[in-house]
């Protein structure tokens, strides 16, 4: 498990890539599905420092009331300052109240409350009560299929629409190719299916199919669209983090191959340093709503 400082750096590094990759059509479809005259009460799961809310807030518009849940108090403590820097750069007025951050613009008023909660078991009825939208980013591949089914049932019980962004789907393309790319990435994908502390063995690369199935079974109309990262040669820091992460996970799942994986890592990083590396990391966004 990454420490909070390292995780905060990783979340900040990946936020622009996430925003660029997201399926805009699904965001618009969900915005239409939850549009009404009253305030939108929304729930963001595993919010980290709030990047998913920052992306969705301007697209949803109007009056919004968010509850942001995460098991890391340290990450939640960073959310107000991240909101301030982001909002002020875009001309929003950001104020802070006890337990909440408020973002205001010409056609937007968004109040964000944070709460520390271990999401291993979705047993907080209060968190879901009255929510018309439940969202998460980069989460579904870390949870179990049992957890996904419980999430779909929670959303169905309150009639909430759902939008889950940037779910890893197991597909990676590295340029220039290396003969050991398949070996390392197969082991990384195996590692993605280990228990991440969220309800049992993670769905990993099968999370999109599992999530679609769970929400379909719960009576939702479900759409999925690709949201692949395309990481260009100039994005060296993100490339290095990805390669290091793949190599570390692959070595953990297959210690006997650690030497071969280390040599692969060195070759891939040499491509990054030479300015000739390009990575495409497969993701999908999933939207679900009731008709």
Tab-separated table of C-alpha atoms in Angstrom:
chain	number	residue	atom	x	y	z
A	1	UNK	CA	0.000	0.000	0.000
A	2	UNK	CA	1.362	3.402	-0.944
A	3	UNK	CA	1.839	5.844	1.916
A	4	UNK	CA	-0.397	8.906	1.909
A	5	UNK	CA	2.318	11.292	0.694
A	6	UNK	CA	3.256	9.081	-2.249
A	7	UNK	CA	-0.397	8.456	-3.071
A	8	UNK	CA	-1.168	12.180	-3.025
A	9	UNK	CA	1.691	12.790	-5.488
A	10	UNK	CA	0.430	9.996	-7.727
A	11	UNK	CA	-3.126	11.349	-7.690
A	12	UNK	CA	-1.907	14.834	-8.636
A	13	UNK	CA	0.257	13.395	-11.417
A	14	UNK	CA	-2.520	11.348	-12.960
A	15	UNK	CA	-5.345	13.915	-12.675
A	16	UNK	CA	-4.676	15.630	-16.047
A	17	UNK	CA	-4.414	12.242	-17.794
A	18	UNK	CA	-7.684	11.116	-16.244
A	19	UNK	CA	-9.485	14.299	-17.280
A	20	UNK	CA	-8.194	14.099	-20.859
A	21	UNK	CA	-9.211	10.449	-21.214
A	22	UNK	CA	-12.738	10.548	-19.838
A	23	UNK	CA	-15.710	9.690	-22.022
A	24	UNK	CA	-17.401	13.080	-22.348
A	25	UNK	CA	-20.528	11.545	-23.868
A	26	UNK	CA	-21.225	9.493	-20.758
A	27	UNK	CA	-20.722	12.517	-18.522
A	28	UNK	CA	-23.297	14.417	-20.585
A	29	UNK	CA	-25.716	11.462	-20.496
A	30	UNK	CA	-25.506	11.293	-16.715
A	31	UNK	CA	-25.870	15.073	-16.394
A	32	UNK	CA	-29.108	14.812	-18.392
A	33	UNK	CA	-30.302	11.837	-16.327
A	34	UNK	CA	-29.917	13.652	-12.987
A	35	UNK	CA	-30.994	17.136	-14.118
A	36	UNK	CA	-33.752	18.669	-12.011
A	37	UNK	CA	-34.644	21.944	-10.330
A	38	UNK	CA	-33.535	20.877	-6.874
A	39	UNK	CA	-29.996	20.493	-5.568
A	40	UNK	CA	-28.133	17.440	-6.821
A	41	UNK	CA	-27.088	15.246	-3.898
A	42	UNK	CA	-24.106	13.174	-5.015
A	43	UNK	CA	-21.739	10.665	-3.429
A	44	UNK	CA	-18.107	10.199	-4.471
A	45	UNK	CA	-16.469	6.947	-3.374
A	46	UNK	CA	-12.709	6.708	-2.681
A	47	UNK	CA	-12.468	10.401	-3.481
A	48	UNK	CA	-8.782	10.851	-2.613
A	49	UNK	CA	-8.152	14.590	-2.971
A	50	UNK	CA	-11.329	15.163	-5.016
A	51	UNK	CA	-10.213	14.918	-8.656
A	52	UNK	CA	-13.440	13.227	-9.777
A	53	UNK	CA	-15.561	15.960	-8.212
A	54	UNK	CA	-13.378	18.619	-9.818
A	55	UNK	CA	-13.979	17.049	-13.221
A	56	UNK	CA	-17.730	16.580	-12.806
A	57	UNK	CA	-18.641	19.796	-11.009
A	58	UNK	CA	-18.629	22.132	-14.068
A	59	UNK	CA	-20.323	19.520	-16.274
A	60	UNK	CA	-23.189	19.035	-13.840
A	61	UNK	CA	-23.658	22.727	-13.000
A	62	UNK	CA	-26.374	24.183	-10.797
A	63	UNK	CA	-26.636	23.474	-7.091
A	64	UNK	CA	-24.688	20.424	-5.927
A	65	UNK	CA	-24.253	18.784	-2.537
A	66	UNK	CA	-21.431	16.241	-2.462
A	67	UNK	CA	-20.372	13.750	0.182
A	68	UNK	CA	-16.767	12.658	-0.462
A	69	UNK	CA	-15.742	9.375	1.176
A	70	UNK	CA	-12.251	7.955	1.564
A	71	UNK	CA	-10.482	5.731	4.065
A	72	UNK	CA	-7.486	8.090	4.189
A	73	UNK	CA	-7.965	11.080	6.467
A	74	UNK	CA	-4.682	12.524	5.193
A	75	UNK	CA	-5.930	12.617	1.601
A	76	UNK	CA	-9.261	14.142	2.611
A	77	UNK	CA	-7.408	16.864	4.511
A	78	UNK	CA	-5.768	17.898	1.223
A	79	UNK	CA	-9.069	18.252	-0.617
A	80	UNK	CA	-9.896	21.846	0.428
A	81	UNK	CA	-6.526	23.245	-0.674
A	82	UNK	CA	-6.675	21.318	-3.959
A	83	UNK	CA	-10.173	22.713	-4.539
A	84	UNK	CA	-8.936	26.235	-3.793
A	85	UNK	CA	-6.033	26.081	-6.251
A	86	UNK	CA	-8.195	24.473	-8.937
A	87	UNK	CA	-11.169	26.781	-8.445
A	88	UNK	CA	-9.257	30.038	-8.260
A	89	UNK	CA	-7.433	29.193	-11.505
A	90	UNK	CA	-10.849	28.916	-13.185
A	91	UNK	CA	-12.479	31.989	-11.720
A	92	UNK	CA	-14.551	30.241	-9.050
A	93	UNK	CA	-14.895	31.562	-5.532
A	94	UNK	CA	-13.889	28.941	-2.987
A	95	UNK	CA	-14.666	29.237	0.708
A	96	UNK	CA	-14.133	26.859	3.595
A	97	UNK	CA	-16.537	26.078	6.395
A	98	UNK	CA	-16.246	23.590	9.273
A	99	UNK	CA	-16.313	20.181	7.606
A	100	UNK	CA	-17.058	21.527	4.127
A	101	UNK	CA	-15.651	23.296	1.082
A	102	UNK	CA	-17.914	25.496	-1.065
A	103	UNK	CA	-17.230	26.369	-4.709
A	104	UNK	CA	-19.305	29.088	-6.389
A	105	UNK	CA	-19.439	30.326	-9.959
A	106	UNK	CA	-21.892	32.147	-12.219
A	107	UNK	CA	-24.033	29.026	-12.714
A	108	UNK	CA	-22.638	26.780	-10.009
A	109	UNK	CA	-22.803	26.320	-6.265
A	110	UNK	CA	-21.147	23.183	-4.987
A	111	UNK	CA	-20.839	22.211	-1.322
A	112	UNK	CA	-18.454	19.325	-0.603
A	113	UNK	CA	-18.452	17.534	2.730
A	114	UNK	CA	-15.808	14.921	3.502
A	115	UNK	CA	-15.990	11.841	5.672
A	116	UNK	CA	-13.441	9.192	6.502
A	117	UNK	CA	-14.947	5.755	5.892
A	118	UNK	CA	-13.482	2.335	5.208
A	119	UNK	CA	-15.240	1.233	2.038
A	120	UNK	CA	-14.404	-2.462	2.443
A	121	UNK	CA	-18.043	-3.056	3.374
A	122	UNK	CA	-20.778	-0.832	1.977
A	123	UNK	CA	-22.755	-0.749	5.214
A	124	UNK	CA	-23.383	2.995	5.531
A	125	UNK	CA	-27.036	3.511	4.597
A	126	UNK	CA	-26.755	7.155	5.642
A	127	UNK	CA	-24.051	7.813	3.019
A	128	UNK	CA	-26.334	6.640	0.205
A	129	UNK	CA	-29.616	7.966	1.564
A	130	UNK	CA	-31.146	10.572	-0.745
A	131	UNK	CA	-28.318	10.470	-3.297
A	132	UNK	CA	-29.301	10.909	-6.927
A	133	UNK	CA	-25.791	10.266	-8.232
A	134	UNK	CA	-23.032	7.890	-7.074
A	135	UNK	CA	-19.606	8.234	-8.684
A	136	UNK	CA	-16.021	7.037	-8.473
A	137	UNK	CA	-12.860	7.225	-10.559
A	138	UNK	CA	-10.141	4.557	-10.852
A	139	UNK	CA	-11.893	2.363	-8.286
A	140	UNK	CA	-13.854	-0.514	-9.823
A	141	UNK	CA	-10.798	-2.571	-10.827
A	142	UNK	CA	-9.691	-2.575	-7.155
A	143	UNK	CA	-12.898	-4.023	-5.694
A	144	UNK	CA	-14.410	-7.501	-5.708
A	145	UNK	CA	-17.369	-8.597	-7.801
A	146	UNK	CA	-19.285	-9.143	-4.549
A	147	UNK	CA	-18.562	-5.499	-3.642
A	148	UNK	CA	-19.769	-4.366	-7.079
A	149	UNK	CA	-23.015	-6.258	-6.672
A	150	UNK	CA	-23.558	-4.676	-3.257
A	151	UNK	CA	-22.864	-1.240	-4.769
A	152	UNK	CA	-25.428	-1.791	-7.520
A	153	UNK	CA	-27.987	-2.842	-4.913
A	154	UNK	CA	-27.244	0.234	-2.778
A	155	UNK	CA	-27.651	2.531	-5.780
A	156	UNK	CA	-30.875	0.783	-6.840
A	157	UNK	CA	-32.342	1.060	-3.355
A	158	UNK	CA	-32.136	4.877	-3.431
A	159	UNK	CA	-32.770	5.234	-7.181
A	160	UNK	CA	-29.371	6.811	-7.870
A	161	UNK	CA	-27.690	7.054	-11.245
A	162	UNK	CA	-24.038	5.980	-11.339
A	163	UNK	CA	-20.907	7.025	-13.188
A	164	UNK	CA	-17.621	5.165	-12.809
A	165	UNK	CA	-14.639	6.570	-14.694
A	166	UNK	CA	-11.157	5.358	-15.657
A	167	UNK	CA	-11.564	1.658	-14.875
A	168	UNK	CA	-8.484	-0.303	-16.000
A	169	UNK	CA	-9.398	-3.005	-18.526
A	170	UNK	CA	-6.132	-4.953	-18.788
A	171	UNK	CA	-4.958	-3.669	-22.165
A	172	UNK	CA	-1.611	-1.887	-22.474
A	173	UNK	CA	0.406	-1.020	-25.592
A	174	UNK	CA	4.032	0.081	-25.292
A	175	UNK	CA	5.979	1.777	-28.077
A	176	UNK	CA	8.599	0.774	-29.028
A	177	UNK	CA	7.636	-2.799	-28.167
A	178	UNK	CA	9.835	-5.037	-26.046
A	179	UNK	CA	9.818	-8.854	-26.223
A	180	UNK	CA	9.085	-9.019	-22.487
A	181	UNK	CA	6.141	-6.615	-22.520
A	182	UNK	CA	3.566	-9.476	-22.562
A	183	UNK	CA	5.356	-11.333	-19.751
A	184	UNK	CA	5.463	-8.323	-17.431
A	185	UNK	CA	1.966	-7.113	-18.188
A	186	UNK	CA	0.455	-10.593	-17.753
A	187	UNK	CA	1.929	-10.711	-14.262
A	188	UNK	CA	0.797	-7.167	-13.524
A	189	UNK	CA	-2.749	-8.084	-14.559
A	190	UNK	CA	-2.575	-11.108	-12.290
A	191	UNK	CA	-1.526	-8.838	-9.431
A	192	UNK	CA	-4.515	-6.601	-10.149
A	193	UNK	CA	-6.776	-9.510	-9.202
A	194	UNK	CA	-5.329	-9.871	-5.700
A	195	UNK	CA	-7.201	-8.633	-2.644
A	196	UNK	CA	-6.922	-4.827	-2.316
A	197	UNK	CA	-8.902	-4.739	0.920
A	198	UNK	CA	-12.231	-4.002	-0.758
A	199	UNK	CA	-14.432	-7.031	-0.325
A	200	UNK	CA	-12.151	-9.853	-1.474
A	201	UNK	CA	-10.092	-10.628	-4.600
A	202	UNK	CA	-10.293	-7.627	-6.932
A	203	UNK	CA	-12.111	-7.839	-10.245
A	204	UNK	CA	-9.007	-6.295	-11.855
A	205	UNK	CA	-9.075	-6.261	-15.653
A	206	UNK	CA	-12.540	-7.871	-15.577
A	207	UNK	CA	-14.078	-5.052	-13.542
A	208	UNK	CA	-15.838	-3.306	-16.431
A	209	UNK	CA	-17.673	-6.470	-17.501
A	210	UNK	CA	-18.479	-7.276	-13.872
A	211	UNK	CA	-19.775	-3.778	-13.181
A	212	UNK	CA	-21.917	-3.723	-16.312
A	213	UNK	CA	-23.375	-7.087	-15.359
A	214	UNK	CA	-24.141	-6.098	-11.770
A	215	UNK	CA	-25.900	-2.866	-12.719
A	216	UNK	CA	-27.788	-4.522	-15.581
A	217	UNK	CA	-29.007	-7.220	-13.187
A	218	UNK	CA	-30.167	-4.448	-10.815
A	219	UNK	CA	-32.430	-3.034	-13.556
A	220	UNK	CA	-30.222	-0.235	-14.895
A	221	UNK	CA	-29.647	0.914	-18.415
A	222	UNK	CA	-25.849	0.730	-18.759
A	223	UNK	CA	-23.410	2.246	-21.249
A	224	UNK	CA	-19.640	1.903	-21.458
A	225	UNK	CA	-17.169	3.883	-23.532
A	226	UNK	CA	-13.373	3.797	-23.803
A	227	UNK	CA	-11.314	6.251	-21.758
A	228	UNK	CA	-7.785	5.148	-22.594
A	229	UNK	CA	-4.751	7.032	-21.400
A	230	UNK	CA	-2.380	7.980	-24.207
A	231	UNK	CA	0.874	8.938	-22.498
A	232	UNK	CA	3.191	10.710	-24.918
A	233	UNK	CA	6.990	10.853	-24.882
A	234	UNK	CA	6.981	14.273	-23.208
A	235	UNK	CA	5.112	12.925	-20.152
A	236	UNK	CA	8.196	11.344	-18.666
A	237	UNK	CA	7.210	11.472	-14.989
A	238	UNK	CA	3.915	9.684	-15.566
A	239	UNK	CA	5.622	7.113	-17.798
A	240	UNK	CA	8.260	6.375	-15.176
A	241	UNK	CA	5.632	5.954	-12.466
A	242	UNK	CA	3.654	3.553	-14.640
A	243	UNK	CA	6.673	1.456	-15.569
A	244	UNK	CA	7.870	1.316	-11.971
A	245	UNK	CA	4.395	0.316	-10.832
A	246	UNK	CA	4.055	-2.431	-13.427
A	247	UNK	CA	7.500	-3.811	-12.620
A	248	UNK	CA	6.927	-3.736	-8.861
A	249	UNK	CA	3.578	-5.508	-9.051
A	250	UNK	CA	4.857	-8.078	-11.538
A	251	UNK	CA	7.861	-8.877	-9.322
A	252	UNK	CA	5.634	-9.200	-6.273
A	253	UNK	CA	3.378	-11.728	-7.984
A	254	UNK	CA	6.267	-13.634	-9.638
A	255	UNK	CA	9.460	-13.315	-7.539
A	256	UNK	CA	11.280	-15.916	-9.638
A	257	UNK	CA	11.044	-13.569	-12.635
A	258	UNK	CA	12.297	-10.513	-10.715
A	259	UNK	CA	15.641	-10.334	-12.545
A	260	UNK	CA	14.032	-10.492	-15.981
A	261	UNK	CA	11.476	-7.898	-14.906
A	262	UNK	CA	14.245	-5.586	-13.636
A	263	UNK	CA	16.002	-5.824	-17.006
A	264	UNK	CA	12.706	-5.055	-18.767
A	265	UNK	CA	12.220	-2.035	-16.516
A	266	UNK	CA	15.700	-0.737	-17.350
A	267	UNK	CA	15.050	-1.062	-21.101
A	268	UNK	CA	11.678	0.662	-20.885
A	269	UNK	CA	13.078	3.525	-18.809
A	270	UNK	CA	15.885	3.927	-21.341
A	271	UNK	CA	13.205	4.490	-23.995
A	272	UNK	CA	11.613	7.114	-21.731
A	273	UNK	CA	14.950	8.876	-21.197
A	274	UNK	CA	15.604	8.836	-24.946
A	275	UNK	CA	12.246	10.503	-25.648
A	276	UNK	CA	10.923	7.653	-27.780
A	277	UNK	CA	8.453	5.976	-25.392
A	278	UNK	CA	4.681	6.080	-25.803
A	279	UNK	CA	2.226	4.177	-23.618
A	280	UNK	CA	-1.476	3.505	-24.120
A	281	UNK	CA	-3.260	2.227	-21.020
A	282	UNK	CA	-6.734	0.832	-21.576
A	283	UNK	CA	-9.634	2.131	-19.469
A	284	UNK	CA	-13.404	2.295	-19.776
A	285	UNK	CA	-16.008	4.602	-18.286
A	286	UNK	CA	-19.357	3.105	-17.230
A	287	UNK	CA	-22.631	4.978	-16.749
A	288	UNK	CA	-25.856	3.525	-15.378
A	289	UNK	CA	-29.255	5.079	-14.855
A	290	UNK	CA	-32.858	4.052	-14.296
A	291	UNK	CA	-35.546	4.779	-16.837
